CSV table of C-alpha atoms in Angstrom, one decimal:
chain,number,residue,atom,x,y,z
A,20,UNK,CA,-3.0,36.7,-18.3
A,21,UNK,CA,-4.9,37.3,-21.7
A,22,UNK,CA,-6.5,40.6,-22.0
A,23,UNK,CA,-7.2,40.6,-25.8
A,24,UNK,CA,-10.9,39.8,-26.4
A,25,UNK,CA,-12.1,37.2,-28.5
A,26,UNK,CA,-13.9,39.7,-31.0
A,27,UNK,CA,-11.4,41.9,-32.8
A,28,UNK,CA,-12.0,45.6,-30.9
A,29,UNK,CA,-12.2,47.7,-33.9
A,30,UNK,CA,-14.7,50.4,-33.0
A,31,UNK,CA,-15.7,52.8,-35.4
A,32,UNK,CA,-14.6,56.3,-35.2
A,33,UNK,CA,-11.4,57.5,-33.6
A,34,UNK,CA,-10.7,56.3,-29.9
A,35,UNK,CA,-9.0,58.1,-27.3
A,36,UNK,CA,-8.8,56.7,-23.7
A,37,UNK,CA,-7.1,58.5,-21.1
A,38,UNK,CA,-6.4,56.3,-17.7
A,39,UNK,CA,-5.7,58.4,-14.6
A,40,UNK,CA,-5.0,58.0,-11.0
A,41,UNK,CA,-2.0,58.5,-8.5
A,42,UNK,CA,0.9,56.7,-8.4
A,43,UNK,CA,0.5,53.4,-7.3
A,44,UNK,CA,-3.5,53.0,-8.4
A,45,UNK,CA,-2.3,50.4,-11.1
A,46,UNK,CA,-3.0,52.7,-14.3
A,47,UNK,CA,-0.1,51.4,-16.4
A,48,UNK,CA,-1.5,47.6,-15.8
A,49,UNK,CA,-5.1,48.9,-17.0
A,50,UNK,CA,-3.6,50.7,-19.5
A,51,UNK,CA,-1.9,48.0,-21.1
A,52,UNK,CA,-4.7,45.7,-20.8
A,53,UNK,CA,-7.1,48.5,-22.2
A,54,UNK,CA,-4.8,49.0,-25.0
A,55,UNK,CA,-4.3,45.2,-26.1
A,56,UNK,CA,-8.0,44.5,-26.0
A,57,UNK,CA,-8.9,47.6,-28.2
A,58,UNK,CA,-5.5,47.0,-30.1
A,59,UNK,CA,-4.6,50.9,-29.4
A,60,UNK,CA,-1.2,52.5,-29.1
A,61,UNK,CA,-0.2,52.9,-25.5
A,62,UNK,CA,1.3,56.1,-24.7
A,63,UNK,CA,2.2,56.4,-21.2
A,64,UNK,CA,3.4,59.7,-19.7
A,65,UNK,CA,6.4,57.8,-17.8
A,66,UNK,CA,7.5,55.6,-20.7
A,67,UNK,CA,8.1,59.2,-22.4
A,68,UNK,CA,9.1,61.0,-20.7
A,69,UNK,CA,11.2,59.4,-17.5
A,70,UNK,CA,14.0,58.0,-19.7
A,71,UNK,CA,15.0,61.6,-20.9
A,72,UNK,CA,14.8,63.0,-17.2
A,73,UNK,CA,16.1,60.1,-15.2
A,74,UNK,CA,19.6,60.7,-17.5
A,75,UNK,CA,20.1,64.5,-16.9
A,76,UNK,CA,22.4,65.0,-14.4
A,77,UNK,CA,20.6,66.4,-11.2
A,78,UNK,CA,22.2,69.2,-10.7
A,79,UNK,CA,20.9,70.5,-14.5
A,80,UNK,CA,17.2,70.3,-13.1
A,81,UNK,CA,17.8,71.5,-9.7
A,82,UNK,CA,17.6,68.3,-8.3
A,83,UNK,CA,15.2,65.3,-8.9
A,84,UNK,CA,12.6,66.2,-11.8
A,85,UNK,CA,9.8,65.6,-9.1
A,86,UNK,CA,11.4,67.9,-6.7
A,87,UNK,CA,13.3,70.5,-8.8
A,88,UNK,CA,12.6,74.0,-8.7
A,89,UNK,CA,11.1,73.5,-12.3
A,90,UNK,CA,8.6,71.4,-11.8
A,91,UNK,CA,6.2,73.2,-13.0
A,92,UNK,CA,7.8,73.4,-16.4
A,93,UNK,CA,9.1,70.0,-16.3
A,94,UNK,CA,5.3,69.3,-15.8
A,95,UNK,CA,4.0,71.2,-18.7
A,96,UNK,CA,7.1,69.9,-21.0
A,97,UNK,CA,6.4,65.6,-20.2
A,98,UNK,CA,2.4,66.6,-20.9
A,99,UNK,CA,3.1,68.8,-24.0
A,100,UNK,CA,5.2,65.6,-25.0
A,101,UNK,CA,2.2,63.2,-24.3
A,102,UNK,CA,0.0,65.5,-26.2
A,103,UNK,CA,2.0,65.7,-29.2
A,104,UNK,CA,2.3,61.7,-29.6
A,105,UNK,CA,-1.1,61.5,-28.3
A,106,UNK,CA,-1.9,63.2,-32.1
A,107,UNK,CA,0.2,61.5,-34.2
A,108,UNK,CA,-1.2,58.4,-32.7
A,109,UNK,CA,-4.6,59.6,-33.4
A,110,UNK,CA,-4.1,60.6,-36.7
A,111,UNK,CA,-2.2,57.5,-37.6
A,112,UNK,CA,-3.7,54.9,-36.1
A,113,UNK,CA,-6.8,56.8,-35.2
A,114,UNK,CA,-7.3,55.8,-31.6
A,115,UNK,CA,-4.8,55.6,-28.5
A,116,UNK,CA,-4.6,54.9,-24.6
A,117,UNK,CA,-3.0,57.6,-22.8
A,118,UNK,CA,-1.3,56.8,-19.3
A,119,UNK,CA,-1.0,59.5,-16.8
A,120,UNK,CA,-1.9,61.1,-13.7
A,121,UNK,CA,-3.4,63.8,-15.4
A,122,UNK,CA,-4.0,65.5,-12.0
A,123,UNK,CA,-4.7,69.1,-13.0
A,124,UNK,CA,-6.5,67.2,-16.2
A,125,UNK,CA,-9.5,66.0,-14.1
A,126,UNK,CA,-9.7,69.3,-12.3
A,127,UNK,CA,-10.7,70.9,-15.8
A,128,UNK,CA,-9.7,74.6,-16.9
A,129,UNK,CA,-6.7,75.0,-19.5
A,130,UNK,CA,-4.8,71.9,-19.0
A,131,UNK,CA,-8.5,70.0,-19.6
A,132,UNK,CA,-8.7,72.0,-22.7
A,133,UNK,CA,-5.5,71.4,-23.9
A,134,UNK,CA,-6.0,67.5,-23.3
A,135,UNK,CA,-9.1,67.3,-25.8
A,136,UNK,CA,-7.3,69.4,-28.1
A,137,UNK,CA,-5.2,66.8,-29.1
A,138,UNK,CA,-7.5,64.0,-27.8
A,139,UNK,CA,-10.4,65.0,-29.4
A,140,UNK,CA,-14.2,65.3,-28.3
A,141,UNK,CA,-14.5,61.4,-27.9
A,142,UNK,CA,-12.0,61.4,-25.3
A,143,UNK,CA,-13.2,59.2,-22.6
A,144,UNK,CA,-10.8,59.2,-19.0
A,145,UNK,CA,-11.2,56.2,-17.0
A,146,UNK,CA,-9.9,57.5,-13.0
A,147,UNK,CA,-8.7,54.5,-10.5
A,148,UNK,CA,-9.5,55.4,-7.2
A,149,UNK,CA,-8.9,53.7,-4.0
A,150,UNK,CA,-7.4,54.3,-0.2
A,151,UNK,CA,-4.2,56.2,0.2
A,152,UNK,CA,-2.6,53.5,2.1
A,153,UNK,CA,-3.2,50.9,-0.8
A,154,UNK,CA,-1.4,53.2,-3.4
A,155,UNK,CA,1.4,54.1,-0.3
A,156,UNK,CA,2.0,50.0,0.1
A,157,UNK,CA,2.2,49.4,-3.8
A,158,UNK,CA,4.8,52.8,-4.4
A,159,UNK,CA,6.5,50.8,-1.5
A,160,UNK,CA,6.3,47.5,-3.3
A,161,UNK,CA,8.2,48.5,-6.3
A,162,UNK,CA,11.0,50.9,-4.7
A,163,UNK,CA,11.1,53.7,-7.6
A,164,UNK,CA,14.0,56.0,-7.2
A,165,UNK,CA,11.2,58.6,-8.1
A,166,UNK,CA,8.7,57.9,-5.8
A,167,UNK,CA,11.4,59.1,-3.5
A,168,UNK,CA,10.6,62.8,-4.3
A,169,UNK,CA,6.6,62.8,-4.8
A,170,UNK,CA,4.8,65.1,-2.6
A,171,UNK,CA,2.3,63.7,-0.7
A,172,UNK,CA,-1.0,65.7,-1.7
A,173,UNK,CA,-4.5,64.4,-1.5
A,174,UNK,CA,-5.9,64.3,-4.9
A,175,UNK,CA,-9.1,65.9,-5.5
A,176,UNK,CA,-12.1,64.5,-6.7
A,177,UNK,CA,-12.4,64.9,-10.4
A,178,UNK,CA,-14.6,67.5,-12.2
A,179,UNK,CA,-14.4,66.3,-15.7
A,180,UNK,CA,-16.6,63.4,-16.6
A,181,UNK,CA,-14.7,60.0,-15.5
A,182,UNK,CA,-15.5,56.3,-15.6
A,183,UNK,CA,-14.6,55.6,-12.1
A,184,UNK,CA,-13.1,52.2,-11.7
A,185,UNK,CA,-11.8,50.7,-8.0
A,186,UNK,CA,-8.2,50.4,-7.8
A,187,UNK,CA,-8.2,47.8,-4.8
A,188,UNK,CA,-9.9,45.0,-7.9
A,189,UNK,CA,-8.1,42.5,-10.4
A,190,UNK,CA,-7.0,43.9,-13.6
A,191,UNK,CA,-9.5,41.8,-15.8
A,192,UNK,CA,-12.2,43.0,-13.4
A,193,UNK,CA,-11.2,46.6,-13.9
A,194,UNK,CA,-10.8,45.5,-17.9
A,195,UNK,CA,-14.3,44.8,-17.7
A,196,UNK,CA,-15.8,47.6,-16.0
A,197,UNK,CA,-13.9,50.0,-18.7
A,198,UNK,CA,-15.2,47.8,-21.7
A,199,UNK,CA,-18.8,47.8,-20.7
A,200,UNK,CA,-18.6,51.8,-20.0
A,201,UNK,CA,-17.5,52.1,-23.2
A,202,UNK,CA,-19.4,50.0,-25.1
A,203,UNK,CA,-22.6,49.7,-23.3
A,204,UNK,CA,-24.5,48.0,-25.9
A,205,UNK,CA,-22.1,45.3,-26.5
A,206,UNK,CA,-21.6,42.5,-24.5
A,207,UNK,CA,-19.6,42.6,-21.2
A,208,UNK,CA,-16.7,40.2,-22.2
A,209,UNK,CA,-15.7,42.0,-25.5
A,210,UNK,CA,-15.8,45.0,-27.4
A,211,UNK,CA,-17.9,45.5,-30.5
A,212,UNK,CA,-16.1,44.7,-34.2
A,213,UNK,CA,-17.1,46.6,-36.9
């Protein structure tokens, strides 16, 4: 599958987009293909961070990451991390495509504000959303060791400004719906070129 457009995506101005959803909604598959069509770093939260946690020992955390008695710290430690690339990448390449839940993110308040401080003001978020039991079959599907210790916890409908996108469609369709949200003026199949 080709998700690179035909027209070279080089908009101007820095451009930060952050995809979120739950595991399973597919946001590391739009990621990628959001990133290759605007040729943007991808940062995602998991490719960051999970290596370093998945080879402590358990016992050092508590137990698994997901379930240790840190979690909260652990939390705030993978996002800090995601931040702090999340600049370099800006200020080096001058756009990126963030991968993460970003759960307490969409909710707004500090962790909001701590996102567009290193994002900057033209951060756009992009949240796939779908049924539970679609993002239950594909955590399934794949057999992570870490989906193993995720609490179950409805996520809440964000409060932040999102480009919603349906999980449940193709990955060029999704591709599509993101381009034209963020470049409403240009066509459909491609993002502008400078």
């Amino acid at each position: 599958m080709m998700w690179r457009s035909e027209t070279a995506c080089q908009p101007a101005g820095p451009v930060v987009v952050a995809v979120a959803g739950v595991a399973g909604s597919g946001k590391s598959t739009l990621g990628r293909a959001l990133a290759t069509a605007l040729g943007a770093p991808l940062l995602d939260l998991d490719s960051l961070t999970n290596p370093l946690l998945d080879g402590l020992p358990p016992d050092v955390l508590g137990g698994h990451w997901l379930a240790s008695p840190h979690s909260a710290a652990i939390r705030d430690g993978r996002y800090a991390a995601l931040r702090a690339v999340a600049r370099d990448a800006l200020a080096t390449a001058g756009r990126a495509v963030l991968v993460a839940p970003f759960t307490a993110e969409l909710r707004g308040g500090p962790e909001w504000d701590l996102l567009r401080g290193a994002a900057g003001d033209d951060l756009r978020v992009v949240h796939l959303a779908g049924e539970a039991a679609l993002f239950t079959a594909r955590r399934a599907g794949r057999a992570e060791i870490r989906d193993r210790h995720r609490t179950a916890l409805p996520p809440e409908p964000p409060s932040v400004p999102v480009i919603p996108v349906d999980a449940e469609i193709p990955t060029d369709q999704q591709l599509q719906v993101v381009l034209a949200a963020l470049y409403p003026s240009s066509s459909s199949s491609s993002a502008p070129s400078d």
